[in-house]
């Protein structure tokens, strides 16, 4: 991976592989929450990917693994923390599991001496998801949904 935080913490014209509903959550977060010291990366690959089938030609095996690796929506680099951020319009048990899993996979590949904090960033959450997230050590951050005409 290149140097931490290839991008400034600001809204961009486009984001690698983020769905439009996830971009809406992220852009609203940037609007509401200034973090001028943060640098960020998008679509960050973690994990090993799936083992390619034996019949696949050798020249394609690396591509297969690369394409099947897990992808973190946003990695935000603070001075002492790395935030592993899963973007969803609505927080869910599945999103909490993704954030937790990505954080574990991140730690398997990286050791920058920063504390790794898994986060689900969304417009909405619910009490059940909040209880599960707290027990799992995953933060849920919510932003106000912006209704534009």
PDB file of N, CA and C in Angstrom, residues 2 10 23 31 34 38 41 50 56 66 68 71 73 79 87 95 103-105 108 110 113 118 121 127 133-135 142:
ATOM      1  N   UNK A   2       0.524   2.261  -0.769  1.00  0.00           N
ATOM      2  CA  UNK A   2       1.293   3.506  -0.758  1.00  0.00           C
ATOM      3  C   UNK A   2       1.261   4.167   0.621  1.00  0.00           C
ATOM      4  N   UNK A  10     -11.554  15.686   2.367  1.00  0.00           N
ATOM      5  CA  UNK A  10     -12.469  16.645   1.760  1.00  0.00           C
ATOM      6  C   UNK A  10     -13.308  15.895   0.737  1.00  0.00           C
ATOM      7  N   UNK A  23     -21.740   7.303  -0.798  1.00  0.00           N
ATOM      8  CA  UNK A  23     -21.118   8.613  -1.031  1.00  0.00           C
ATOM      9  C   UNK A  23     -21.915   9.697  -0.320  1.00  0.00           C
ATOM     10  N   UNK A  31     -19.059  17.184   5.668  1.00  0.00           N
ATOM     11  CA  UNK A  31     -19.689  18.492   5.885  1.00  0.00           C
ATOM     12  C   UNK A  31     -19.889  18.774   7.369  1.00  0.00           C
ATOM     13  N   UNK A  34     -15.496  18.341  10.748  1.00  0.00           N
ATOM     14  CA  UNK A  34     -14.161  18.699  10.257  1.00  0.00           C
ATOM     15  C   UNK A  34     -13.064  17.906  10.975  1.00  0.00           C
ATOM     16  N   UNK A  38      -6.863  14.707   9.335  1.00  0.00           N
ATOM     17  CA  UNK A  38      -7.027  13.386   8.740  1.00  0.00           C
ATOM     18  C   UNK A  38      -6.527  13.352   7.299  1.00  0.00           C
ATOM     19  N   UNK A  41      -7.867   7.050   2.673  1.00  0.00           N
ATOM     20  CA  UNK A  41      -7.745   6.156   1.531  1.00  0.00           C
ATOM     21  C   UNK A  41      -9.109   5.525   1.301  1.00  0.00           C
ATOM     22  N   UNK A  50      -9.905 -15.254  -2.396  1.00  0.00           N
ATOM     23  CA  UNK A  50     -10.209 -16.676  -2.562  1.00  0.00           C
ATOM     24  C   UNK A  50      -9.090 -17.395  -3.297  1.00  0.00           C
ATOM     25  N   UNK A  56      -7.341 -22.677 -13.485  1.00  0.00           N
ATOM     26  CA  UNK A  56      -7.077 -21.308 -13.927  1.00  0.00           C
ATOM     27  C   UNK A  56      -5.603 -21.160 -14.300  1.00  0.00           C
ATOM     28  N   UNK A  66      -6.652 -10.996  -6.164  1.00  0.00           N
ATOM     29  CA  UNK A  66      -6.788  -9.558  -5.975  1.00  0.00           C
ATOM     30  C   UNK A  66      -8.249  -9.121  -6.093  1.00  0.00           C
ATOM     31  N   UNK A  68     -10.861 -10.836  -5.481  1.00  0.00           N
ATOM     32  CA  UNK A  68     -11.727 -11.409  -4.453  1.00  0.00           C
ATOM     33  C   UNK A  68     -11.353 -10.991  -3.032  1.00  0.00           C
ATOM     34  N   UNK A  71     -12.774  -5.309   0.726  1.00  0.00           N
ATOM     35  CA  UNK A  71     -12.474  -3.904   0.465  1.00  0.00           C
ATOM     36  C   UNK A  71     -13.095  -3.007   1.533  1.00  0.00           C
ATOM     37  N   UNK A  73     -14.299   0.551   2.773  1.00  0.00           N
ATOM     38  CA  UNK A  73     -14.782   1.767   2.108  1.00  0.00           C
ATOM     39  C   UNK A  73     -13.819   2.929   2.328  1.00  0.00           C
ATOM     40  N   UNK A  79      -3.745  11.066  13.926  1.00  0.00           N
ATOM     41  CA  UNK A  79      -2.379  11.080  14.455  1.00  0.00           C
ATOM     42  C   UNK A  79      -2.032   9.771  15.167  1.00  0.00           C
ATOM     43  N   UNK A  87     -19.347   2.338   5.227  1.00  0.00           N
ATOM     44  CA  UNK A  87     -20.405   3.293   4.923  1.00  0.00           C
ATOM     45  C   UNK A  87     -21.694   2.552   4.553  1.00  0.00           C
ATOM     46  N   UNK A  95     -23.357  -4.732   8.811  1.00  0.00           N
ATOM     47  CA  UNK A  95     -22.364  -3.660   8.678  1.00  0.00           C
ATOM     48  C   UNK A  95     -21.398  -3.664   9.857  1.00  0.00           C
ATOM     49  N   UNK A 103     -11.401  -4.673  10.230  1.00  0.00           N
ATOM     50  CA  UNK A 103     -10.393  -4.212  11.198  1.00  0.00           C
ATOM     51  C   UNK A 103      -9.425  -5.329  11.558  1.00  0.00           C
ATOM     52  N   UNK A 104      -9.951  -6.529  11.742  1.00  0.00           N
ATOM     53  CA  UNK A 104      -9.081  -7.673  12.036  1.00  0.00           C
ATOM     54  C   UNK A 104      -8.163  -7.971  10.863  1.00  0.00           C
ATOM     55  N   UNK A 105      -8.714  -7.976   9.656  1.00  0.00           N
ATOM     56  CA  UNK A 105      -7.891  -8.226   8.474  1.00  0.00           C
ATOM     57  C   UNK A 105      -6.852  -7.128   8.278  1.00  0.00           C
ATOM     58  N   UNK A 108      -3.928  -7.719  10.506  1.00  0.00           N
ATOM     59  CA  UNK A 108      -3.091  -8.817  10.035  1.00  0.00           C
ATOM     60  C   UNK A 108      -2.046  -8.353   9.027  1.00  0.00           C
ATOM     61  N   UNK A 110      -1.061  -4.825   8.613  1.00  0.00           N
ATOM     62  CA  UNK A 110      -0.440  -3.528   8.898  1.00  0.00           C
ATOM     63  C   UNK A 110      -0.073  -3.416  10.369  1.00  0.00           C
ATOM     64  N   UNK A 113       1.567   1.157  14.489  1.00  0.00           N
ATOM     65  CA  UNK A 113       1.634   1.671  15.850  1.00  0.00           C
ATOM     66  C   UNK A 113       0.442   2.549  16.212  1.00  0.00           C
ATOM     67  N   UNK A 118     -12.755   0.263  14.481  1.00  0.00           N
ATOM     68  CA  UNK A 118     -13.780  -0.025  13.485  1.00  0.00           C
ATOM     69  C   UNK A 118     -14.999   0.877  13.686  1.00  0.00           C
ATOM     70  N   UNK A 121     -20.538   4.103   9.649  1.00  0.00           N
ATOM     71  CA  UNK A 121     -21.006   5.473   9.464  1.00  0.00           C
ATOM     72  C   UNK A 121     -22.285   5.418   8.643  1.00  0.00           C
ATOM     73  N   UNK A 127     -31.756   0.437  18.093  1.00  0.00           N
ATOM     74  CA  UNK A 127     -31.240  -0.003  19.398  1.00  0.00           C
ATOM     75  C   UNK A 127     -30.550  -1.367  19.367  1.00  0.00           C
ATOM     76  N   UNK A 133     -23.145  -3.514  18.362  1.00  0.00           N
ATOM     77  CA  UNK A 133     -21.917  -2.779  18.024  1.00  0.00           C
ATOM     78  C   UNK A 133     -21.096  -2.492  19.276  1.00  0.00           C
ATOM     79  N   UNK A 134     -21.765  -2.060  20.333  1.00  0.00           N
ATOM     80  CA  UNK A 134     -21.055  -1.768  21.575  1.00  0.00           C
ATOM     81  C   UNK A 134     -20.366  -3.021  22.113  1.00  0.00           C
ATOM     82  N   UNK A 135     -21.071  -4.159  22.096  1.00  0.00           N
ATOM     83  CA  UNK A 135     -20.488  -5.413  22.585  1.00  0.00           C
ATOM     84  C   UNK A 135     -19.309  -5.845  21.720  1.00  0.00           C
ATOM     85  N   UNK A 142     -23.466   8.503  13.336  1.00  0.00           N
ATOM     86  CA  UNK A 142     -24.557   8.857  12.438  1.00  0.00           C
ATOM     87  C   UNK A 142     -24.453  10.326  12.042  1.00  0.00           C
TER      88      UNK A 142
END
